[in-house]
Amino acid sequence: MHKKLQQAFKRLLKPLFVLFLVFTLALSHADGALAASGGRIGGGSFRMPSSGRGYSSPRTYAPPGGGYYPAPYPVYPGGGFGFPFVVPVFGFGGGLFGLLIFLAIAGFLVQSFRRAASGGDEVGYSSNPTVSISRLQVGLLANARELQQELNYIAETADTNSPEGRVEVLQEASLALLRHPEYWVYAGGGTQQARLNAAESTFNRLVLAERSKFSEETLSNVNNQLKEATRKQALPSAEQLDNPTRLITEGPGEYIIVTLLAATLGKFEIPQINNADDLRQALRQIGSIPGEQLLAFEVLWTPQAENDVLTSEDVLAQYPELKLV
């Protein structure tokens, strides 16, 4: 009797084990379906530009004989009151010496009032200014295949180490999206602000959140480090196994998602996006950020690899905040 129970248990265990394997494979395929390949372009640093308003070289004057020499006294921007040259100034005596002392004090007071009025936010009057971090996302129909090709070309040729190159990439990516309004389906975006000493970690969190949605990065150019990888072939889903013709007839996917991230000095904000006009305005704004304001940027898109798939279910799962435009 005991042996019969063991044999019956073994016969039951085998189909249970097979069922467990099938269930595990099904879950792994479902997880894989929620990720596609991605491309990435980025660069920059969170350091104050050397040419910013926070630094100014000593002023010079031109003597009668030509040439330029440092001014013989410190010059303080923002001050200046037109008192007569020989009138005594508040107990400092008359003449040039008293006037220079008064101008120094006046310049110091003017700058102090400016700092107090702006709360230290004005770029150039604070060593820890405000940084605006903007994110703009656009979901397009996958028929916009030329957009993927444009982004691939930008990634392969961009100079992401220079301020001019970074501005050009952001402009070209914005223009590529502006040229394809007929494919716009979804959009979303927003801006958050942080001080310079905390902005880098905020920016990196947003970048990592977007990169984590990719199954792998098959093309990237970050700080002029160009990397290309061959797309790893994922296991077909159960639906594709039931209908093998889908593996051949299906195109590159239903949607393309493009994300633009920009960290800028000072207060900058893209509009709330509720329709195509709002999206057009936001693309123009983020594409026109000047080089002296742009600290860092990222352009990310998925799918990147040819014949990769990003379905409507993937978009709903990974980008639930996007709105129809």
Coordinates of C-alpha atoms in Angstrom, one line a residue:
M1 CA 0.0 0.0 0.0
H2 CA 2.9 2.4 0.9
K3 CA 4.6 1.7 -2.4
K4 CA 1.4 2.4 -4.3
L5 CA 1.1 5.8 -2.6
Q6 CA 4.7 6.6 -3.5
Q7 CA 4.1 5.7 -7.2
A8 CA 1.0 7.8 -7.3
F9 CA 2.8 10.7 -5.7
K10 CA 5.6 10.5 -8.3
R11 CA 3.1 10.4 -11.2
L12 CA 1.4 13.5 -9.8
L13 CA 4.7 15.3 -9.2
K14 CA 5.8 15.1 -12.8
P15 CA 2.9 17.1 -14.3
L16 CA 3.1 19.6 -11.5
F17 CA 6.8 20.2 -12.3
V18 CA 6.0 20.7 -16.0
L19 CA 3.2 23.1 -15.1
F20 CA 5.7 25.1 -12.9
L21 CA 8.1 25.4 -15.7
V22 CA 5.5 26.6 -18.1
F23 CA 4.3 29.1 -15.6
T24 CA 7.8 30.4 -15.0
L25 CA 8.5 30.8 -18.7
A26 CA 5.2 32.6 -19.2
L27 CA 6.1 35.1 -16.5
S28 CA 9.6 35.7 -17.9
H29 CA 8.1 36.4 -21.4
A30 CA 5.6 38.8 -19.9
D31 CA 8.4 40.7 -18.1
G32 CA 10.5 40.8 -21.3
A33 CA 7.6 42.2 -23.2
L34 CA 7.6 45.3 -21.1
A35 CA 11.1 46.3 -22.2
A36 CA 12.7 47.3 -25.5
S37 CA 16.1 48.4 -26.6
G38 CA 17.1 52.1 -26.1
G39 CA 19.3 54.8 -27.5
R40 CA 21.0 57.5 -25.5
I41 CA 22.8 60.8 -26.1
G42 CA 24.1 63.0 -23.2
G43 CA 26.8 65.1 -21.7
G44 CA 27.6 68.0 -19.5
S45 CA 28.6 68.7 -15.9
F46 CA 27.2 70.5 -12.9
R47 CA 29.9 73.2 -12.6
M48 CA 29.4 76.9 -12.9
P49 CA 30.6 78.0 -16.4
S50 CA 33.8 80.0 -16.2
S51 CA 32.2 82.7 -18.4
G52 CA 29.2 83.2 -16.1
R53 CA 28.2 86.4 -14.5
G54 CA 29.6 85.2 -11.2
Y55 CA 33.1 86.1 -12.4
S56 CA 34.3 89.3 -14.0
S57 CA 37.9 90.3 -14.9
P58 CA 39.4 93.5 -13.6
R59 CA 38.4 96.5 -15.7
T60 CA 41.1 98.3 -17.6
Y61 CA 41.7 101.8 -18.8
A62 CA 43.5 103.1 -21.8
P63 CA 46.3 105.6 -21.2
P64 CA 47.0 108.3 -23.7
G65 CA 50.0 106.4 -25.1
G66 CA 47.9 103.3 -26.1
G67 CA 47.8 99.8 -24.5
Y68 CA 45.6 98.5 -21.7
Y69 CA 46.6 98.2 -18.0
P70 CA 44.7 97.1 -14.9
A71 CA 42.8 99.8 -13.3
P72 CA 44.7 101.4 -10.4
Y73 CA 41.7 100.9 -8.1
P74 CA 39.0 98.2 -7.7
V75 CA 35.8 98.7 -9.7
Y76 CA 32.5 97.6 -8.2
P77 CA 29.6 97.0 -10.6
G78 CA 26.2 98.4 -9.9
G79 CA 27.3 101.4 -7.8
G80 CA 27.9 104.9 -8.8
F81 CA 26.5 108.2 -7.7
G82 CA 27.3 111.4 -9.6
F83 CA 28.6 113.6 -6.8
P84 CA 30.9 116.5 -7.7
F85 CA 34.6 115.6 -7.8
V86 CA 35.7 118.0 -5.1
V87 CA 32.8 117.8 -2.6
P88 CA 33.7 116.1 0.7
V89 CA 31.9 112.8 1.2
F90 CA 30.5 112.1 4.6
G91 CA 33.6 112.8 6.6
F92 CA 36.1 111.1 4.3
G93 CA 37.4 114.3 3.0
G94 CA 37.2 115.8 -0.5
G95 CA 38.9 114.8 -3.6
L96 CA 39.5 111.5 -5.3
F97 CA 40.3 109.5 -2.2
G98 CA 37.0 110.2 -0.5
L99 CA 35.0 109.6 -3.6
L100 CA 36.6 106.2 -4.2
I101 CA 35.8 105.1 -0.6
F102 CA 32.2 106.2 -1.0
L103 CA 31.9 104.3 -4.4
A104 CA 33.3 101.2 -2.8
I105 CA 30.8 101.3 0.0
A106 CA 27.9 102.1 -2.3
G107 CA 28.8 99.2 -4.7
F108 CA 28.9 96.8 -1.7
L109 CA 25.5 98.0 -0.5
V110 CA 23.9 97.7 -3.9
Q111 CA 25.1 94.1 -4.4
S112 CA 23.9 93.2 -0.9
F113 CA 20.5 94.6 -1.7
R114 CA 20.4 92.6 -4.9
R115 CA 21.2 89.4 -3.2
A116 CA 18.6 90.0 -0.5
A117 CA 15.9 90.9 -3.1
S118 CA 16.6 87.8 -5.2
G119 CA 17.2 85.4 -2.3
G120 CA 20.5 84.5 -3.9
D121 CA 18.8 82.9 -6.9
E122 CA 20.1 85.2 -9.5
V123 CA 22.9 83.6 -11.5
G124 CA 26.2 85.3 -10.8
Y125 CA 25.2 86.6 -7.3
S126 CA 25.2 83.2 -5.6
S127 CA 27.7 80.3 -5.5
N128 CA 24.8 77.9 -5.2
P129 CA 22.2 79.1 -7.7
T130 CA 18.9 77.6 -8.8
V131 CA 19.0 74.9 -11.4
S132 CA 15.9 73.9 -13.4
I133 CA 15.6 70.3 -14.5
S134 CA 13.1 69.7 -17.2
R135 CA 11.8 66.5 -18.7
L136 CA 9.8 66.3 -22.0
Q137 CA 8.5 63.0 -23.4
V138 CA 6.8 62.4 -26.7
G139 CA 5.1 59.2 -27.8
L140 CA 4.9 58.7 -31.6
L141 CA 3.5 56.1 -33.9
A142 CA 6.2 53.7 -35.0
N143 CA 5.5 54.7 -38.6
A144 CA 8.0 57.5 -37.9
R145 CA 10.9 55.3 -38.8
E146 CA 12.9 58.2 -40.2
L147 CA 12.9 59.7 -36.7
Q148 CA 14.8 56.7 -35.3
Q149 CA 17.3 57.0 -38.2
E150 CA 17.8 60.7 -37.4
L151 CA 18.4 60.1 -33.7
N152 CA 20.8 57.3 -34.6
Y153 CA 22.7 59.6 -36.9
I154 CA 22.9 62.4 -34.3
A155 CA 24.2 59.9 -31.7
E156 CA 26.9 58.6 -34.1
T157 CA 28.1 62.1 -35.1
A158 CA 27.5 64.4 -32.1
D159 CA 30.2 66.2 -30.1
T160 CA 28.8 65.9 -26.6
N161 CA 31.9 67.2 -24.9
S162 CA 31.6 70.8 -25.9
P163 CA 28.8 73.3 -24.9
E164 CA 28.2 74.1 -28.6
G165 CA 27.9 70.4 -29.4
R166 CA 25.4 69.7 -26.6
V167 CA 23.3 72.7 -27.6
E168 CA 23.3 71.4 -31.2
V169 CA 22.2 67.9 -30.2
L170 CA 19.3 69.3 -28.1
Q171 CA 18.3 71.5 -31.0
E172 CA 18.5 68.8 -33.6
A173 CA 16.5 66.3 -31.5
S174 CA 13.8 68.9 -30.9
L175 CA 13.7 69.7 -34.6
A176 CA 13.4 66.0 -35.5
L177 CA 10.3 65.8 -33.2
L178 CA 8.8 69.1 -34.5
R179 CA 9.1 67.8 -38.1
H180 CA 6.8 64.8 -37.4
P181 CA 3.6 66.2 -35.8
E182 CA 1.5 63.8 -37.8
Y183 CA 2.9 60.9 -35.7
W184 CA 2.4 62.5 -32.2
V185 CA 0.2 60.5 -30.0
Y186 CA 1.3 60.9 -26.4
A187 CA 3.2 63.7 -24.5
G188 CA 4.1 64.7 -21.0
G189 CA 6.6 66.8 -19.1
G190 CA 7.4 69.0 -16.2
T191 CA 10.1 71.0 -14.5
Q192 CA 11.5 70.7 -11.0
Q193 CA 14.1 73.1 -9.4
A194 CA 17.0 72.4 -7.1
R195 CA 20.1 74.2 -5.9
L196 CA 23.3 73.5 -7.8
N197 CA 24.8 71.3 -5.1
A198 CA 21.7 69.0 -5.2
A199 CA 20.8 69.3 -8.9
E200 CA 23.2 66.6 -10.2
S201 CA 21.6 63.8 -8.0
T202 CA 18.1 64.9 -9.0
F203 CA 19.1 64.8 -12.7
N204 CA 20.8 61.4 -12.4
R205 CA 17.7 59.9 -10.7
L206 CA 15.6 61.0 -13.7
V207 CA 18.1 59.6 -16.2
L208 CA 18.3 56.3 -14.3
A209 CA 14.5 56.0 -14.1
E210 CA 14.3 56.3 -17.9
R211 CA 17.3 54.0 -18.6
S212 CA 15.8 51.3 -16.4
K213 CA 12.9 51.0 -18.8
F214 CA 15.2 49.7 -21.5
S215 CA 16.0 46.0 -21.8
E216 CA 19.4 47.2 -23.0
E217 CA 21.1 50.2 -24.5
T218 CA 22.1 49.3 -28.1
L219 CA 23.4 52.8 -29.0
S220 CA 24.8 55.6 -26.8
N221 CA 27.0 58.6 -27.0
V222 CA 27.6 60.1 -23.6
N223 CA 30.5 62.6 -23.2
N224 CA 31.8 61.5 -26.6
Q225 CA 32.0 57.9 -25.6
L226 CA 30.2 56.1 -28.5
K227 CA 29.0 52.6 -27.8
E228 CA 27.1 50.3 -30.0
A229 CA 25.7 46.8 -29.1
T230 CA 24.0 44.1 -31.1
R231 CA 20.4 43.6 -30.0
K232 CA 20.1 40.3 -28.1
Q233 CA 17.3 38.3 -29.5
A234 CA 14.6 37.8 -26.8
L235 CA 12.5 34.6 -26.6
P236 CA 9.2 34.9 -28.6
S237 CA 6.0 35.3 -26.7
A238 CA 3.4 32.6 -26.4
E239 CA 1.2 34.5 -28.9
Q240 CA 4.0 34.6 -31.4
L241 CA 4.6 30.9 -31.0
D242 CA 1.0 30.3 -31.7
N243 CA 1.1 32.5 -34.8
P244 CA 4.7 32.3 -36.3
T245 CA 3.8 34.7 -39.2
R246 CA 3.7 37.6 -36.7
L247 CA 7.5 37.3 -36.4
I248 CA 7.9 38.1 -40.1
T249 CA 5.0 40.5 -40.8
E250 CA 5.2 42.7 -37.6
G251 CA 7.0 46.0 -38.1
P252 CA 9.4 47.8 -35.6
G253 CA 6.6 48.2 -33.0
E254 CA 3.6 50.3 -32.5
Y255 CA 5.2 53.3 -30.7
I256 CA 8.4 55.2 -30.3
I257 CA 9.0 57.1 -27.0
V258 CA 11.5 60.0 -27.0
T259 CA 12.6 61.7 -23.8
L260 CA 14.4 65.0 -23.5
L261 CA 16.1 66.0 -20.2
A262 CA 17.8 69.3 -19.7
A263 CA 19.4 70.9 -16.6
T264 CA 19.6 74.7 -16.9
L265 CA 21.0 77.5 -14.8
G266 CA 18.3 79.8 -13.5
K267 CA 14.5 79.5 -13.5
F268 CA 13.2 77.7 -16.6
E269 CA 9.9 75.9 -17.0
I270 CA 8.2 74.1 -19.9
P271 CA 4.4 74.5 -20.1
Q272 CA 1.9 72.0 -19.0
I273 CA 1.1 69.8 -22.0
N274 CA -2.6 69.1 -22.8
N275 CA -2.6 69.3 -26.5
A276 CA -0.4 69.4 -29.7
D277 CA 0.0 73.2 -29.4
D278 CA 1.4 72.9 -25.9
L279 CA 3.8 70.2 -27.1
R280 CA 5.0 72.3 -30.0
Q281 CA 5.7 75.2 -27.6
A282 CA 7.5 73.0 -25.2
L283 CA 9.7 71.5 -27.9
R284 CA 10.6 75.0 -29.1
Q285 CA 11.5 76.1 -25.6
I286 CA 13.7 73.2 -24.8
G287 CA 15.4 73.3 -28.2
S288 CA 16.3 77.0 -27.8
I289 CA 18.2 76.8 -24.4
P290 CA 21.4 78.8 -24.8
G291 CA 24.8 77.2 -24.3
E292 CA 25.7 79.3 -21.3
Q293 CA 22.6 78.1 -19.5
L294 CA 22.7 74.4 -20.4
L295 CA 24.6 72.4 -17.7
A296 CA 23.7 68.9 -18.8
F297 CA 21.2 67.1 -21.1
E298 CA 20.1 63.6 -22.1
V299 CA 18.1 62.4 -25.2
L300 CA 16.7 58.9 -24.8
W301 CA 14.5 56.9 -27.1
T302 CA 13.0 53.5 -27.3
P303 CA 13.0 51.2 -29.3
Q304 CA 16.4 51.8 -30.9
A305 CA 17.2 48.5 -32.5
E306 CA 15.7 47.6 -35.8
N307 CA 12.6 45.4 -35.7
D308 CA 12.3 45.9 -31.9
V309 CA 8.8 46.2 -30.5
L310 CA 7.2 48.7 -28.1
T311 CA 3.5 47.9 -27.9
S312 CA 0.6 49.9 -26.4
E313 CA 0.7 47.7 -23.4
D314 CA 4.4 48.5 -22.9
V315 CA 3.6 52.3 -23.1
L316 CA 0.8 52.0 -20.5
A317 CA 2.9 50.0 -18.2
Q318 CA 6.1 52.1 -18.4
Y319 CA 4.8 55.6 -19.2
P320 CA 1.5 55.9 -17.4
E321 CA 1.9 59.7 -16.9
L322 CA 1.7 60.4 -20.6
K323 CA -1.4 62.1 -22.0
L324 CA -3.1 61.8 -25.4
V325 CA -2.4 64.9 -27.6

